[in-house]
Amino acid sequence: EAGVAQSPRYKIIEKRQSVAFWCNPISGHATLYWYQQILGQGPKLLIQFQNNGVVDDSQLPKDRFSAERLKGVDSTLKIQPAKLEDSAVYLCASSSGGGRAFFGQGTRLTVV
Amino acid sequence: QKEVEQNSGPLSVPEGAIASLNCTYSDRGSQSFFWYRQYSGKSPELIMFIYSNGDKEDGRFTAQLNKASQYVSLLIRDSQPSDSATYLCAVGGGADGLTFGKGTHLIIQP
């Protein structure tokens, strides 16, 4: 079974630029999550989708972050404009239920 | 605000000994409890989950849950150098996304 796919693996941008991350979940997983992990911290939930509907986006900085999951499969997370404090690993995870989430390899974002 | 607390460590354990990792959580409504292992530069990997009070064993790993005390633990028997990693405790509330602790850095000394 293929795992969660994410791209790109690494991204370096200047502050105030925009960036987008892509995620393809495990086939058949209805729930998709985006997490932000800052160095030395645990992952922090940004947004949770159930199929193509948003379940929880309470911790998403909506003035600069946006996410969508078209057709209930792939998802993109966008940051515009980026700030220095957005430097982190962005992790996509998917679940078929029970809260058991499986993570992709992540995208390491560096904002300079 | 849901919180999950872990001792950041490092926790140093001799090879072959039992490593004991602990976690407390704030939300009494939490229903699902997970342990993830994260190697440096890698993404979290699910190693154990538990939903009911008591113990759950899988190979060298045992997860323990005490909902009355809001306490979750992970025991690793016969610790190996390859077990050296950061262990993340995560807590969920049914359909909710997971709340993670900061992780405990475990070092297994050969």
Short mmCIF file of C-alpha atoms in Angstrom, two decimals:
data_model
loop_
_atom_site.label_atom_id
_atom_site.label_comp_id
_atom_site.label_asym_id
_atom_site.label_seq_id
_atom_site.Cartn_x
_atom_site.Cartn_y
_atom_site.Cartn_z
CA GLU A 1 0.00 0.00 0.00
CA ALA A 2 1.42 3.36 -1.02
CA GLY A 3 1.91 5.87 1.76
CA VAL A 4 1.09 9.55 1.96
CA ALA A 5 2.90 11.45 -0.79
CA GLN A 6 4.03 15.05 -0.35
CA SER A 7 5.90 17.50 -2.51
CA PRO A 8 8.17 19.30 -2.61
CA ARG A 9 10.51 17.84 0.03
CA TYR A 10 12.35 21.10 0.56
CA LYS A 11 11.58 24.73 -0.19
CA ILE A 12 13.49 27.93 0.48
CA ILE A 13 11.70 31.23 -0.09
CA GLU A 14 12.13 34.84 0.91
CA LYS A 15 9.76 36.43 3.37
CA ARG A 16 6.62 37.87 1.82
CA GLN A 17 6.76 35.35 -1.03
CA SER A 18 4.11 32.68 -1.49
CA VAL A 19 4.50 28.92 -1.41
CA ALA A 20 2.28 25.88 -1.95
CA PHE A 21 2.54 22.30 -0.74
CA TRP A 22 0.81 19.27 -2.22
CA CYS A 23 -0.38 16.08 -0.55
CA ASN A 24 -1.84 12.83 -1.87
CA PRO A 25 -3.25 10.69 0.96
CA ILE A 26 -3.36 6.92 1.27
CA SER A 27 -6.00 5.58 -1.10
CA GLY A 28 -9.40 5.36 0.56
CA HIS A 29 -8.53 7.55 3.54
CA ALA A 30 -11.36 10.02 4.02
CA THR A 31 -9.60 12.15 6.63
CA LEU A 32 -6.67 14.36 5.73
CA TYR A 33 -4.66 16.56 8.09
CA TRP A 34 -2.05 19.26 7.69
CA TYR A 35 0.32 19.71 10.63
CA GLN A 36 3.10 22.21 11.24
CA GLN A 37 6.15 21.01 13.16
CA ILE A 38 8.62 23.60 14.36
CA LEU A 39 12.05 22.29 15.36
CA GLY A 40 11.97 20.81 18.86
CA GLN A 41 8.16 20.84 19.06
CA GLY A 42 5.44 18.31 18.46
CA PRO A 43 3.28 18.60 15.34
CA LYS A 44 0.53 21.23 15.58
CA LEU A 45 -2.74 20.65 13.72
CA LEU A 46 -3.46 23.34 11.13
CA ILE A 47 -6.49 21.91 9.37
CA GLN A 48 -8.48 18.68 9.17
CA PHE A 49 -10.59 17.60 6.22
CA GLN A 50 -13.23 14.89 6.14
CA ASN A 51 -13.59 14.05 2.45
CA ASN A 52 -13.63 17.57 0.94
CA GLY A 53 -15.18 19.35 3.92
CA VAL A 54 -13.28 21.18 6.66
CA VAL A 55 -13.72 19.65 10.13
CA ASP A 56 -11.32 21.84 12.10
CA ASP A 57 -9.28 24.85 11.03
CA SER A 58 -9.24 26.63 14.38
CA GLN A 59 -5.43 26.85 14.47
CA LEU A 60 -4.94 27.86 10.84
CA PRO A 61 -3.69 31.48 10.50
CA LYS A 62 -6.33 32.34 7.97
CA ASP A 63 -4.89 35.74 7.12
CA ARG A 64 -1.98 34.02 5.38
CA PHE A 65 -2.68 30.27 5.19
CA SER A 66 -5.25 28.54 3.02
CA ALA A 67 -5.95 24.93 2.20
CA GLU A 68 -8.24 23.02 -0.07
CA ARG A 69 -9.06 19.42 -0.81
CA LEU A 70 -10.72 19.15 -4.15
CA LYS A 71 -12.73 16.01 -4.95
CA GLY A 72 -11.93 14.63 -1.50
CA VAL A 73 -8.51 13.29 -2.48
CA ASP A 74 -5.44 15.51 -3.03
CA SER A 75 -4.90 18.62 -0.97
CA THR A 76 -2.84 21.79 -1.22
CA LEU A 77 -1.72 24.11 1.55
CA LYS A 78 -0.70 27.64 0.63
CA ILE A 79 1.08 30.37 2.54
CA GLN A 80 0.87 33.94 1.26
CA PRO A 81 2.75 35.99 2.30
CA ALA A 82 5.30 33.92 4.21
CA LYS A 83 6.90 35.14 7.44
CA LEU A 84 10.18 34.07 9.03
CA GLU A 85 8.26 32.23 11.78
CA ASP A 86 6.64 29.99 9.16
CA SER A 87 9.93 28.11 8.83
CA ALA A 88 8.97 24.56 9.81
CA VAL A 89 8.22 21.12 8.48
CA TYR A 90 4.72 20.83 7.03
CA LEU A 91 3.35 17.35 7.47
CA CYS A 92 0.38 15.86 5.71
CA ALA A 93 -1.32 12.85 7.29
CA SER A 94 -4.33 10.73 6.43
CA SER A 95 -6.59 8.39 8.35
CA SER A 96 -9.28 5.82 7.64
CA GLY A 97 -10.77 6.28 11.10
CA GLY A 98 -10.10 5.85 14.80
CA GLY A 99 -7.71 8.78 14.75
CA ARG A 100 -4.86 6.58 13.51
CA ALA A 101 -2.98 9.04 11.32
CA PHE A 102 -0.20 8.10 8.92
CA PHE A 103 2.24 10.81 7.94
CA GLY A 104 3.96 11.71 4.71
CA GLN A 105 7.65 12.61 4.56
CA GLY A 106 6.90 16.29 5.04
CA THR A 107 8.03 19.49 3.35
CA ARG A 108 10.80 21.42 5.05
CA LEU A 109 10.18 25.14 4.52
CA THR A 110 12.85 27.72 5.17
CA VAL A 111 11.85 31.38 5.00
CA VAL A 112 14.80 33.78 4.71
CA GLN B 1 -6.94 24.51 24.99
CA LYS B 2 -6.07 20.81 24.92
CA GLU B 3 -2.61 20.09 26.29
CA VAL B 4 -0.37 17.06 26.24
CA GLU B 5 2.67 17.09 28.50
CA GLN B 6 5.81 15.03 28.15
CA ASN B 7 9.24 15.24 29.74
CA SER B 8 11.53 16.35 26.91
CA GLY B 9 14.48 14.34 28.23
CA PRO B 10 16.89 13.16 27.12
CA LEU B 11 16.07 9.84 28.75
CA SER B 12 19.10 7.58 28.71
CA VAL B 13 18.57 3.82 29.08
CA PRO B 14 21.13 0.98 28.83
CA GLU B 15 20.71 -1.48 25.99
CA GLY B 16 18.53 -4.42 27.01
CA ALA B 17 16.76 -2.51 29.78
CA ILE B 18 13.14 -1.29 29.88
CA ALA B 19 12.51 2.26 28.69
CA SER B 20 9.50 3.96 30.29
CA LEU B 21 7.98 7.02 28.64
CA ASN B 22 5.16 9.01 30.19
CA CYS B 23 2.54 11.50 29.11
CA THR B 24 -0.32 13.40 30.74
CA TYR B 25 -3.22 15.12 28.99
CA SER B 26 -5.67 17.83 29.99
CA ASP B 27 -8.91 16.99 28.15
CA ARG B 28 -11.00 14.42 30.05
CA GLY B 29 -13.09 13.89 26.91
CA SER B 30 -10.14 12.41 25.02
CA GLN B 31 -10.93 9.03 23.53
CA SER B 32 -7.89 7.86 21.62
CA PHE B 33 -4.23 7.77 22.55
CA PHE B 34 -1.22 7.22 20.36
CA TRP B 35 2.53 6.87 20.49
CA TYR B 36 4.60 7.95 17.51
CA ARG B 37 8.31 7.44 17.00
CA GLN B 38 10.24 10.13 15.15
CA TYR B 39 13.82 9.71 14.02
CA SER B 40 15.83 12.87 13.45
CA GLY B 41 14.88 14.44 10.11
CA LYS B 42 12.06 11.96 9.52
CA SER B 43 8.29 12.12 9.91
CA PRO B 44 6.38 10.59 12.84
CA GLU B 45 5.66 6.86 12.61
CA LEU B 46 2.71 5.33 14.47
CA ILE B 47 3.88 2.54 16.78
CA MET B 48 1.05 2.07 19.30
CA PHE B 49 -2.52 3.14 19.90
CA ILE B 50 -4.87 2.47 22.80
CA TYR B 51 -8.51 3.37 23.37
CA SER B 52 -9.42 1.65 26.67
CA ASN B 53 -8.03 1.69 30.19
CA GLY B 54 -5.39 -0.91 30.86
CA ASP B 55 -2.46 -2.32 28.94
CA LYS B 56 -1.98 -3.13 25.29
CA GLU B 57 1.05 -5.12 24.16
CA ASP B 58 2.58 -5.37 20.69
CA GLY B 59 5.93 -7.10 20.51
CA ARG B 60 8.43 -5.23 22.69
CA PHE B 61 6.03 -2.31 23.16
CA THR B 62 3.34 -1.92 25.82
CA ALA B 63 1.01 1.06 26.00
CA GLN B 64 -0.73 1.78 29.29
CA LEU B 65 -3.74 4.06 29.77
CA ASN B 66 -5.27 5.40 32.97
CA LYS B 67 -8.13 7.75 32.10
CA ALA B 68 -8.90 8.57 35.74
CA SER B 69 -5.36 9.92 36.16
CA GLN B 70 -5.24 11.25 32.56
CA TYR B 71 -2.00 9.38 32.08
CA VAL B 72 -0.55 7.39 29.19
CA SER B 73 2.71 5.52 29.16
CA LEU B 74 4.84 3.51 26.75
CA LEU B 75 7.16 0.72 27.85
CA ILE B 76 9.86 -0.57 25.53
CA ARG B 77 11.33 -3.90 26.64
CA ASP B 78 14.78 -5.15 25.66
CA SER B 79 15.72 -1.67 24.39
CA GLN B 80 17.89 -1.59 21.30
CA PRO B 81 20.11 1.22 19.95
CA SER B 82 17.67 1.48 17.01
CA ASP B 83 15.00 2.55 19.52
CA SER B 84 16.89 5.83 20.02
CA ALA B 85 14.48 8.48 18.75
CA THR B 86 11.96 11.07 19.89
CA TYR B 87 8.70 9.56 21.11
CA LEU B 88 5.60 11.68 20.63
CA CYS B 89 2.46 11.16 22.68
CA ALA B 90 -0.73 12.17 20.86
CA VAL B 91 -4.31 12.40 22.09
CA GLY B 92 -7.53 12.58 20.10
CA GLY B 93 -11.20 13.06 20.79
CA GLY B 94 -13.02 10.80 18.40
CA ALA B 95 -13.26 12.61 15.09
CA ASP B 96 -10.87 15.34 16.19
CA GLY B 97 -7.36 15.78 14.96
CA LEU B 98 -4.56 14.76 17.28
CA THR B 99 -2.94 16.99 19.89
CA PHE B 100 0.73 16.14 20.27
CA GLY B 101 3.16 16.58 23.12
CA LYS B 102 6.61 17.98 22.49
CA GLY B 103 8.13 14.53 22.62
CA THR B 104 10.66 12.70 24.78
CA HIS B 105 14.15 12.17 23.36
CA LEU B 106 15.21 8.60 24.17
CA ILE B 107 18.83 7.46 23.98
CA ILE B 108 19.68 3.77 24.24
CA GLN B 109 23.26 3.34 25.38
CA PRO B 110 25.08 0.31 23.87
#
